Amino acid sequence: MTRAEELAQRLVAVRARLAAACVAADRPSDAARLVVVSKTWPLSDVLALRALGVRDLGENRDEEAATKAAALRAAERHPEQDDLGSALVAGSRPVWHFVGRVQSSKARSVASYADVVHSLDRPSLLSALARGAERAGRVVEVLVQVSLEDDEQAAAASGRGGATPDRVRRLADQVAGTDALRLAGVMAVAPLQADPDHAFARLAAVAAAVRGDHPSAVEISAGMSGDLEQAVAHGATLVRVGTALLGRRPPLLR
Ligand SMILES: *Cc1c(COP(=O)(O)O)cnc(C)c1O
């Protein structure tokens, strides 16, 4: 089986899993959108996924994301320059999701190619993201990342980022007050040892509070390869899947 065939099979399986999770949660089968997290995998995989109709692509490191976004843009604009030209999908622009921690020094770069930043977790990122978006002449959609660890110390120790729930509404207000950024909702990663059901129920409560203040902030980015069912049961609208589609990443890379 070629890699493209393997990806095609796995994509069918993941889409079926996602649709089944939606139906099991009494939601429309397309209520949650699949974001394919392509981090560590080569551009050839991204091109193969595009050929299979994947629109939403996620990355977690600025350098890799910037490189892939530029390469994909070039490939789709100049298919004749690429052996994988047949992989190109006409008329459906990719949507790039930045799902990793944003280093302050990279915020401006991230805002130049990311359509959706899932991981805004501190006020100091706001102006850098906004400046980057303005400079690039674009509006970037932003999700406020919520930490679901037990407390602030655990949140900091986890290294996974996220604002504690008591800070999320104020951050959301600040995003909403920034012209070049559009508040789209919230995001979280379930803590490693936690019961995902419990974690995503907490996220749903935070999401509802933010939506109460900002009715258009309807997105909930939650769920990965191992816990997408629980996330969808608690209202996820964006599910971020890497391993189940692309395979296990080399251990030293994230
Ligand atoms: C890598 C990553 C994912 C995908 O995780 P898998 O378990 O490989 O599906 C989702 N969200 C974030 C923030 C990630 O960094």
PDB file of C-alpha atoms and ligand atoms in Angstrom:
ATOM      1  CA  MET A   1       0.000   0.000   0.000  1.00  0.00           C
ATOM      2  CA  THR A   2       1.324   3.453  -0.820  1.00  0.00           C
ATOM      3  CA  ARG A   3       1.435   6.168   1.810  1.00  0.00           C
ATOM      4  CA  ALA A   4      -1.350   7.986  -0.038  1.00  0.00           C
ATOM      5  CA  GLU A   5      -3.532   4.858   0.092  1.00  0.00           C
ATOM      6  CA  GLU A   6      -2.774   4.427   3.768  1.00  0.00           C
ATOM      7  CA  LEU A   7      -3.738   8.034   4.482  1.00  0.00           C
ATOM      8  CA  ALA A   8      -6.907   7.623   2.433  1.00  0.00           C
ATOM      9  CA  GLN A   9      -7.962   4.578   4.476  1.00  0.00           C
ATOM     10  CA  ARG A  10      -7.213   6.212   7.780  1.00  0.00           C
ATOM     11  CA  LEU A  11      -8.998   9.396   6.781  1.00  0.00           C
ATOM     12  CA  VAL A  12     -12.146   7.426   5.996  1.00  0.00           C
ATOM     13  CA  ALA A  13     -11.887   5.727   9.394  1.00  0.00           C
ATOM     14  CA  VAL A  14     -11.316   8.954  11.328  1.00  0.00           C
ATOM     15  CA  ARG A  15     -14.125  10.757   9.535  1.00  0.00           C
ATOM     16  CA  ALA A  16     -16.443   7.844  10.304  1.00  0.00           C
ATOM     17  CA  ARG A  17     -15.369   7.887  13.935  1.00  0.00           C
ATOM     18  CA  LEU A  18     -16.000  11.607  14.163  1.00  0.00           C
ATOM     19  CA  ALA A  19     -19.419  11.371  12.528  1.00  0.00           C
ATOM     20  CA  ALA A  20     -20.363   8.477  14.831  1.00  0.00           C
ATOM     21  CA  ALA A  21     -19.261  10.496  17.865  1.00  0.00           C
ATOM     22  CA  CYS A  22     -21.458  13.398  16.747  1.00  0.00           C
ATOM     23  CA  VAL A  23     -24.485  11.154  16.238  1.00  0.00           C
ATOM     24  CA  ALA A  24     -23.898   9.427  19.594  1.00  0.00           C
ATOM     25  CA  ALA A  25     -23.955  12.887  21.163  1.00  0.00           C
ATOM     26  CA  ASP A  26     -27.268  13.717  19.457  1.00  0.00           C
ATOM     27  CA  ARG A  27     -25.582  16.257  17.247  1.00  0.00           C
ATOM     28  CA  PRO A  28     -25.617  16.516  13.436  1.00  0.00           C
ATOM     29  CA  SER A  29     -23.019  14.147  11.947  1.00  0.00           C
ATOM     30  CA  ASP A  30     -20.990  17.101  10.655  1.00  0.00           C
ATOM     31  CA  ALA A  31     -21.156  19.136  13.872  1.00  0.00           C
ATOM     32  CA  ALA A  32     -17.414  18.813  14.531  1.00  0.00           C
ATOM     33  CA  ARG A  33     -14.804  19.732  11.965  1.00  0.00           C
ATOM     34  CA  LEU A  34     -11.623  17.730  11.543  1.00  0.00           C
ATOM     35  CA  VAL A  35      -8.306  19.564  11.857  1.00  0.00           C
ATOM     36  CA  VAL A  36      -5.473  17.323  10.709  1.00  0.00           C
ATOM     37  CA  VAL A  37      -2.374  17.997  12.806  1.00  0.00           C
ATOM     38  CA  SER A  38       0.487  17.430  10.368  1.00  0.00           C
ATOM     39  CA  LYS A  39       3.368  18.366  12.682  1.00  0.00           C
ATOM     40  CA  THR A  40       6.581  16.388  12.064  1.00  0.00           C
ATOM     41  CA  TRP A  41       5.166  14.835   8.855  1.00  0.00           C
ATOM     42  CA  PRO A  42       6.508  15.853   5.451  1.00  0.00           C
ATOM     43  CA  LEU A  43       4.927  18.126   2.893  1.00  0.00           C
ATOM     44  CA  SER A  44       4.223  15.071   0.716  1.00  0.00           C
ATOM     45  CA  ASP A  45       1.746  13.900   3.370  1.00  0.00           C
ATOM     46  CA  VAL A  46       0.116  17.317   3.437  1.00  0.00           C
ATOM     47  CA  LEU A  47      -0.251  17.240  -0.354  1.00  0.00           C
ATOM     48  CA  ALA A  48      -1.730  13.740  -0.211  1.00  0.00           C
ATOM     49  CA  LEU A  49      -4.218  14.874   2.437  1.00  0.00           C
ATOM     50  CA  ARG A  50      -5.156  17.900   0.347  1.00  0.00           C
ATOM     51  CA  ALA A  51      -5.844  15.579  -2.585  1.00  0.00           C
ATOM     52  CA  LEU A  52      -8.192  13.664  -0.289  1.00  0.00           C
ATOM     53  CA  GLY A  53     -10.134  16.845   0.390  1.00  0.00           C
ATOM     54  CA  VAL A  54      -8.621  17.881   3.718  1.00  0.00           C
ATOM     55  CA  ARG A  55      -9.046  21.593   4.221  1.00  0.00           C
ATOM     56  CA  ASP A  56      -8.009  22.193   7.827  1.00  0.00           C
ATOM     57  CA  LEU A  57      -4.350  21.671   8.738  1.00  0.00           C
ATOM     58  CA  GLY A  58      -2.775  22.146  12.160  1.00  0.00           C
ATOM     59  CA  GLU A  59       0.804  22.743  13.236  1.00  0.00           C
ATOM     60  CA  ASN A  60       2.396  23.517  16.582  1.00  0.00           C
ATOM     61  CA  ARG A  61       5.777  25.066  15.779  1.00  0.00           C
ATOM     62  CA  ASP A  62       6.222  28.347  13.972  1.00  0.00           C
ATOM     63  CA  GLU A  63       9.152  27.413  11.785  1.00  0.00           C
ATOM     64  CA  GLU A  64       7.654  24.169  10.534  1.00  0.00           C
ATOM     65  CA  ALA A  65       4.251  25.752  10.061  1.00  0.00           C
ATOM     66  CA  ALA A  66       5.601  28.757   8.154  1.00  0.00           C
ATOM     67  CA  THR A  67       7.659  26.513   5.888  1.00  0.00           C
ATOM     68  CA  LYS A  68       4.777  24.148   5.126  1.00  0.00           C
ATOM     69  CA  ALA A  69       2.267  26.930   4.580  1.00  0.00           C
ATOM     70  CA  ALA A  70       4.603  28.639   2.106  1.00  0.00           C
ATOM     71  CA  ALA A  71       5.435  25.382   0.329  1.00  0.00           C
ATOM     72  CA  LEU A  72       1.790  24.419   0.019  1.00  0.00           C
ATOM     73  CA  ARG A  73       0.917  27.864  -1.273  1.00  0.00           C
ATOM     74  CA  ALA A  74       3.630  27.556  -3.914  1.00  0.00           C
ATOM     75  CA  ALA A  75       2.575  24.020  -4.828  1.00  0.00           C
ATOM     76  CA  GLU A  76      -1.055  24.941  -5.238  1.00  0.00           C
ATOM     77  CA  ARG A  77      -0.260  28.033  -7.217  1.00  0.00           C
ATOM     78  CA  HIS A  78       2.289  26.299  -9.450  1.00  0.00           C
ATOM     79  CA  PRO A  79       1.261  22.664  -9.630  1.00  0.00           C
ATOM     80  CA  GLU A  80       3.451  22.073 -12.681  1.00  0.00           C
ATOM     81  CA  GLN A  81       6.535  22.572 -10.482  1.00  0.00           C
ATOM     82  CA  ASP A  82       5.619  19.648  -8.311  1.00  0.00           C
ATOM     83  CA  ASP A  83       5.597  15.944  -9.019  1.00  0.00           C
ATOM     84  CA  LEU A  84       2.596  15.666  -6.777  1.00  0.00           C
ATOM     85  CA  GLY A  85       0.698  18.148  -8.887  1.00  0.00           C
ATOM     86  CA  SER A  86      -2.216  15.764  -9.191  1.00  0.00           C
ATOM     87  CA  ALA A  87      -2.575  16.030  -5.428  1.00  0.00           C
ATOM     88  CA  LEU A  88      -3.731  19.578  -5.681  1.00  0.00           C
ATOM     89  CA  VAL A  89      -7.215  20.581  -4.874  1.00  0.00           C
ATOM     90  CA  ALA A  90      -8.588  23.414  -6.907  1.00  0.00           C
ATOM     91  CA  GLY A  91     -10.805  26.001  -5.370  1.00  0.00           C
ATOM     92  CA  SER A  92     -10.512  25.046  -1.753  1.00  0.00           C
ATOM     93  CA  ARG A  93      -7.869  27.067  -0.010  1.00  0.00           C
ATOM     94  CA  PRO A  94      -6.267  25.351   2.976  1.00  0.00           C
ATOM     95  CA  VAL A  95      -7.060  26.703   6.424  1.00  0.00           C
ATOM     96  CA  TRP A  96      -4.022  26.757   8.737  1.00  0.00           C
ATOM     97  CA  HIS A  97      -4.562  26.249  12.446  1.00  0.00           C
ATOM     98  CA  PHE A  98      -1.779  27.055  14.894  1.00  0.00           C
ATOM     99  CA  VAL A  99      -2.375  24.742  17.857  1.00  0.00           C
ATOM    100  CA  GLY A 100       0.900  24.929  19.822  1.00  0.00           C
ATOM    101  CA  ARG A 101       2.217  27.338  22.396  1.00  0.00           C
ATOM    102  CA  VAL A 102       2.988  30.687  20.830  1.00  0.00           C
ATOM    103  CA  GLN A 103       6.359  32.113  21.805  1.00  0.00           C
ATOM    104  CA  SER A 104       6.140  35.880  22.089  1.00  0.00           C
ATOM    105  CA  SER A 105       8.972  36.317  19.618  1.00  0.00           C
ATOM    106  CA  LYS A 106       7.066  34.199  17.058  1.00  0.00           C
ATOM    107  CA  ALA A 107       3.621  35.728  17.442  1.00  0.00           C
ATOM    108  CA  ARG A 108       4.071  38.150  14.594  1.00  0.00           C
ATOM    109  CA  SER A 109       5.201  35.397  12.258  1.00  0.00           C
ATOM    110  CA  VAL A 110       2.336  33.109  13.285  1.00  0.00           C
ATOM    111  CA  ALA A 111      -0.170  35.855  12.504  1.00  0.00           C
ATOM    112  CA  SER A 112       1.205  36.148   8.975  1.00  0.00           C
ATOM    113  CA  TYR A 113       0.049  32.675   7.843  1.00  0.00           C
ATOM    114  CA  ALA A 114      -2.241  31.168  10.510  1.00  0.00           C
ATOM    115  CA  ASP A 115      -5.959  31.533   9.846  1.00  0.00           C
ATOM    116  CA  VAL A 116      -6.882  30.334  13.322  1.00  0.00           C
ATOM    117  CA  VAL A 117      -4.680  30.534  16.426  1.00  0.00           C
ATOM    118  CA  HIS A 118      -5.989  28.053  19.021  1.00  0.00           C
ATOM    119  CA  SER A 119      -3.585  28.901  21.792  1.00  0.00           C
ATOM    120  CA  LEU A 120      -3.858  32.468  23.012  1.00  0.00           C
ATOM    121  CA  ASP A 121      -3.256  32.153  26.748  1.00  0.00           C
ATOM    122  CA  ARG A 122      -1.820  35.461  27.955  1.00  0.00           C
ATOM    123  CA  PRO A 123      -2.425  39.157  27.353  1.00  0.00           C
ATOM    124  CA  SER A 124       1.162  39.785  26.288  1.00  0.00           C
ATOM    125  CA  LEU A 125       0.575  37.876  23.053  1.00  0.00           C
ATOM    126  CA  LEU A 126      -2.296  40.062  21.962  1.00  0.00           C
ATOM    127  CA  SER A 127      -0.446  43.062  20.621  1.00  0.00           C
ATOM    128  CA  ALA A 128       2.182  40.978  18.828  1.00  0.00           C
ATOM    129  CA  LEU A 129      -0.465  38.845  17.146  1.00  0.00           C
ATOM    130  CA  ALA A 130      -2.490  41.905  16.251  1.00  0.00           C
ATOM    131  CA  ARG A 131       0.515  43.716  14.823  1.00  0.00           C
ATOM    132  CA  GLY A 132       1.424  40.681  12.740  1.00  0.00           C
ATOM    133  CA  ALA A 133      -2.097  40.362  11.423  1.00  0.00           C
ATOM    134  CA  GLU A 134      -2.307  44.080  10.592  1.00  0.00           C
ATOM    135  CA  ARG A 135       1.014  44.042   8.844  1.00  0.00           C
ATOM    136  CA  ALA A 136      -0.126  41.086   6.731  1.00  0.00           C
ATOM    137  CA  GLY A 137      -3.458  42.782   6.063  1.00  0.00           C
ATOM    138  CA  ARG A 138      -5.482  39.948   7.531  1.00  0.00           C
ATOM    139  CA  VAL A 139      -7.873  39.169  10.346  1.00  0.00           C
ATOM    140  CA  VAL A 140      -6.816  36.179  12.438  1.00  0.00           C
ATOM    141  CA  GLU A 141      -9.360  34.074  14.294  1.00  0.00           C
ATOM    142  CA  VAL A 142      -8.351  33.422  17.871  1.00  0.00           C
ATOM    143  CA  LEU A 143      -9.372  30.833  20.452  1.00  0.00           C
ATOM    144  CA  VAL A 144      -8.484  31.385  24.084  1.00  0.00           C
ATOM    145  CA  GLN A 145      -6.685  28.324  25.399  1.00  0.00           C
ATOM    146  CA  VAL A 146      -8.052  27.150  28.731  1.00  0.00           C
ATOM    147  CA  SER A 147      -5.913  25.196  31.173  1.00  0.00           C
ATOM    148  CA  LEU A 148      -7.864  22.321  32.718  1.00  0.00           C
ATOM    149  CA  GLU A 149      -5.193  21.496  35.278  1.00  0.00           C
ATOM    150  CA  ASP A 150      -6.262  21.692  38.923  1.00  0.00           C
ATOM    151  CA  ASP A 151      -4.656  25.042  39.685  1.00  0.00           C
ATOM    152  CA  GLU A 152      -2.272  27.683  38.428  1.00  0.00           C
ATOM    153  CA  GLN A 153       0.821  25.820  39.610  1.00  0.00           C
ATOM    154  CA  ALA A 154      -0.196  22.628  37.900  1.00  0.00           C
ATOM    155  CA  ALA A 155      -1.026  24.650  34.785  1.00  0.00           C
ATOM    156  CA  ALA A 156       2.461  26.173  34.705  1.00  0.00           C
ATOM    157  CA  ALA A 157       4.124  22.829  35.458  1.00  0.00           C
ATOM    158  CA  SER A 158       2.266  21.043  32.667  1.00  0.00           C
ATOM    159  CA  GLY A 159       4.111  23.030  30.013  1.00  0.00           C
ATOM    160  CA  ARG A 160       1.023  22.784  27.831  1.00  0.00           C
ATOM    161  CA  GLY A 161      -0.071  26.359  28.132  1.00  0.00           C
ATOM    162  CA  GLY A 162      -3.537  27.666  28.764  1.00  0.00           C
ATOM    163  CA  ALA A 163      -5.060  30.342  30.934  1.00  0.00           C
ATOM    164  CA  THR A 164      -6.741  29.288  34.160  1.00  0.00           C
ATOM    165  CA  PRO A 165     -10.556  29.461  33.804  1.00  0.00           C
ATOM    166  CA  ASP A 166     -10.843  32.572  36.000  1.00  0.00           C
ATOM    167  CA  ARG A 167      -8.708  34.512  33.513  1.00  0.00           C
ATOM    168  CA  VAL A 168     -10.351  33.328  30.333  1.00  0.00           C
ATOM    169  CA  ARG A 169     -13.282  35.749  30.151  1.00  0.00           C
ATOM    170  CA  ARG A 170     -11.068  38.784  30.518  1.00  0.00           C
ATOM    171  CA  LEU A 171      -8.685  37.491  27.838  1.00  0.00           C
ATOM    172  CA  ALA A 172     -11.671  36.862  25.589  1.00  0.00           C
ATOM    173  CA  ASP A 173     -12.828  40.452  26.121  1.00  0.00           C
ATOM    174  CA  GLN A 174      -9.373  41.688  25.172  1.00  0.00           C
ATOM    175  CA  VAL A 175      -9.315  39.631  21.963  1.00  0.00           C
ATOM    176  CA  ALA A 176     -12.795  40.867  21.075  1.00  0.00           C
ATOM    177  CA  GLY A 177     -11.593  44.438  21.542  1.00  0.00           C
ATOM    178  CA  THR A 178      -8.722  44.005  19.063  1.00  0.00           C
ATOM    179  CA  ASP A 179      -9.473  44.966  15.455  1.00  0.00           C
ATOM    180  CA  ALA A 180      -7.141  42.541  13.687  1.00  0.00           C
ATOM    181  CA  LEU A 181      -8.219  39.544  15.782  1.00  0.00           C
ATOM    182  CA  ARG A 182     -11.618  37.859  15.840  1.00  0.00           C
ATOM    183  CA  LEU A 183     -12.639  35.963  18.948  1.00  0.00           C
ATOM    184  CA  ALA A 184     -13.857  32.566  17.753  1.00  0.00           C
ATOM    185  CA  GLY A 185     -14.114  30.558  20.995  1.00  0.00           C
ATOM    186  CA  VAL A 186     -11.992  28.441  23.320  1.00  0.00           C
ATOM    187  CA  MET A 187      -9.574  25.515  23.149  1.00  0.00           C
ATOM    188  CA  ALA A 188      -8.150  22.987  25.590  1.00  0.00           C
ATOM    189  CA  VAL A 189      -6.017  19.881  25.858  1.00  0.00           C
ATOM    190  CA  ALA A 190      -7.193  17.378  28.474  1.00  0.00           C
ATOM    191  CA  PRO A 191      -4.589  16.986  31.245  1.00  0.00           C
ATOM    192  CA  LEU A 192      -2.559  13.770  30.920  1.00  0.00           C
ATOM    193  CA  GLN A 193      -3.851  11.973  33.997  1.00  0.00           C
ATOM    194  CA  ALA A 194      -7.340  13.413  34.008  1.00  0.00           C
ATOM    195  CA  ASP A 195     -10.650  11.848  33.076  1.00  0.00           C
ATOM    196  CA  PRO A 196     -11.328  13.483  29.698  1.00  0.00           C
ATOM    197  CA  ASP A 197     -15.073  13.519  30.359  1.00  0.00           C
ATOM    198  CA  HIS A 198     -14.559  15.613  33.452  1.00  0.00           C
ATOM    199  CA  ALA A 199     -12.025  17.890  31.739  1.00  0.00           C
ATOM    200  CA  PHE A 200     -14.211  18.558  28.701  1.00  0.00           C
ATOM    201  CA  ALA A 201     -17.265  19.169  30.890  1.00  0.00           C
ATOM    202  CA  ARG A 202     -15.294  21.923  32.607  1.00  0.00           C
ATOM    203  CA  LEU A 203     -14.274  23.316  29.238  1.00  0.00           C
ATOM    204  CA  ALA A 204     -17.913  23.349  28.116  1.00  0.00           C
ATOM    205  CA  ALA A 205     -18.817  25.479  31.144  1.00  0.00           C
ATOM    206  CA  VAL A 206     -16.033  27.962  30.369  1.00  0.00           C
ATOM    207  CA  ALA A 207     -17.093  28.018  26.711  1.00  0.00           C
ATOM    208  CA  ALA A 208     -20.683  28.792  27.716  1.00  0.00           C
ATOM    209  CA  ALA A 209     -19.532  31.708  29.886  1.00  0.00           C
ATOM    210  CA  VAL A 210     -17.468  33.155  27.029  1.00  0.00           C
ATOM    211  CA  ARG A 211     -20.376  32.668  24.619  1.00  0.00           C
ATOM    212  CA  GLY A 212     -22.619  34.485  27.072  1.00  0.00           C
ATOM    213  CA  ASP A 213     -20.357  37.529  26.763  1.00  0.00           C
ATOM    214  CA  HIS A 214     -19.612  37.084  23.039  1.00  0.00           C
ATOM    215  CA  PRO A 215     -22.397  35.249  21.203  1.00  0.00           C
ATOM    216  CA  SER A 216     -20.356  34.706  18.024  1.00  0.00           C
ATOM    217  CA  ALA A 217     -17.539  32.915  19.873  1.00  0.00           C
ATOM    218  CA  VAL A 218     -19.057  29.492  19.227  1.00  0.00           C
ATOM    219  CA  GLU A 219     -16.030  27.299  18.568  1.00  0.00           C
ATOM    220  CA  ILE A 220     -14.790  24.699  21.042  1.00  0.00           C
ATOM    221  CA  SER A 221     -11.484  23.146  19.984  1.00  0.00           C
ATOM    222  CA  ALA A 222     -11.117  19.925  21.953  1.00  0.00           C
ATOM    223  CA  GLY A 223     -10.317  16.281  21.418  1.00  0.00           C
ATOM    224  CA  MET A 224      -7.360  14.522  19.832  1.00  0.00           C
ATOM    225  CA  SER A 225      -6.757  10.977  18.567  1.00  0.00           C
ATOM    226  CA  GLY A 226      -7.349   9.424  21.983  1.00  0.00           C
ATOM    227  CA  ASP A 227     -10.279  11.400  23.314  1.00  0.00           C
ATOM    228  CA  LEU A 228     -12.261  12.869  20.450  1.00  0.00           C
ATOM    229  CA  GLU A 229     -15.456  11.001  21.423  1.00  0.00           C
ATOM    230  CA  GLN A 230     -15.516  12.560  24.886  1.00  0.00           C
ATOM    231  CA  ALA A 231     -14.752  16.001  23.441  1.00  0.00           C
ATOM    232  CA  VAL A 232     -17.567  15.735  20.900  1.00  0.00           C
ATOM    233  CA  ALA A 233     -19.937  14.596  23.658  1.00  0.00           C
ATOM    234  CA  HIS A 234     -19.162  17.893  25.399  1.00  0.00           C
ATOM    235  CA  GLY A 235     -19.696  20.084  22.371  1.00  0.00           C
ATOM    236  CA  ALA A 236     -16.370  20.185  20.511  1.00  0.00           C
ATOM    237  CA  THR A 237     -16.682  21.915  17.128  1.00  0.00           C
ATOM    238  CA  LEU A 238     -13.028  21.490  16.107  1.00  0.00           C
ATOM    239  CA  VAL A 239     -11.205  18.217  16.721  1.00  0.00           C
ATOM    240  CA  ARG A 240      -7.412  18.113  16.310  1.00  0.00           C
ATOM    241  CA  VAL A 241      -6.179  14.739  15.080  1.00  0.00           C
ATOM    242  CA  GLY A 242      -2.606  13.701  14.292  1.00  0.00           C
ATOM    243  CA  THR A 243      -1.650  10.164  15.289  1.00  0.00           C
ATOM    244  CA  ALA A 244      -4.855   8.390  14.264  1.00  0.00           C
ATOM    245  CA  LEU A 245      -4.356   9.663  10.737  1.00  0.00           C
ATOM    246  CA  LEU A 246      -0.658  10.030  10.148  1.00  0.00           C
ATOM    247  CA  GLY A 247       0.743   7.472  12.565  1.00  0.00           C
ATOM    248  CA  ARG A 248       2.958   7.781  15.589  1.00  0.00           C
ATOM    249  CA  ARG A 249       5.411  10.629  15.550  1.00  0.00           C
ATOM    250  CA  PRO A 250       9.115   9.955  16.060  1.00  0.00           C
ATOM    251  CA  PRO A 251       9.584   9.951  19.868  1.00  0.00           C
ATOM    252  CA  LEU A 252      12.014  12.842  20.219  1.00  0.00           C
ATOM    253  CA  LEU A 253       9.923  15.224  18.206  1.00  0.00           C
ATOM    254  CA  ARG A 254       6.602  16.506  19.364  1.00  0.00           C
TER     255      ARG A 254
HETATM  256  C1  LIG B   1      -0.067  17.131  18.428  1.00  0.00           C
HETATM  257  C2  LIG B   1      -1.298  17.819  18.880  1.00  0.00           C
HETATM  258  C3  LIG B   1      -2.560  17.265  18.608  1.00  0.00           C
HETATM  259  C4  LIG B   1      -2.759  15.930  17.910  1.00  0.00           C
HETATM  260  O1  LIG B   1      -2.596  14.917  18.842  1.00  0.00           O
HETATM  261  P1  LIG B   1      -2.743  13.357  18.434  1.00  0.00           P
HETATM  262  O2  LIG B   1      -2.802  12.682  19.728  1.00  0.00           O
HETATM  263  O3  LIG B   1      -1.532  13.017  17.636  1.00  0.00           O
HETATM  264  O4  LIG B   1      -3.989  13.230  17.656  1.00  0.00           O
HETATM  265  C5  LIG B   1      -3.678  17.981  19.040  1.00  0.00           C
HETATM  266  N1  LIG B   1      -3.570  19.157  19.688  1.00  0.00           N
HETATM  267  C6  LIG B   1      -2.368  19.710  19.954  1.00  0.00           C
HETATM  268  C7  LIG B   1      -2.334  21.014  20.683  1.00  0.00           C
HETATM  269  C8  LIG B   1      -1.199  19.065  19.571  1.00  0.00           C
HETATM  270  O5  LIG B   1      -0.017  19.621  19.865  1.00  0.00           O
END
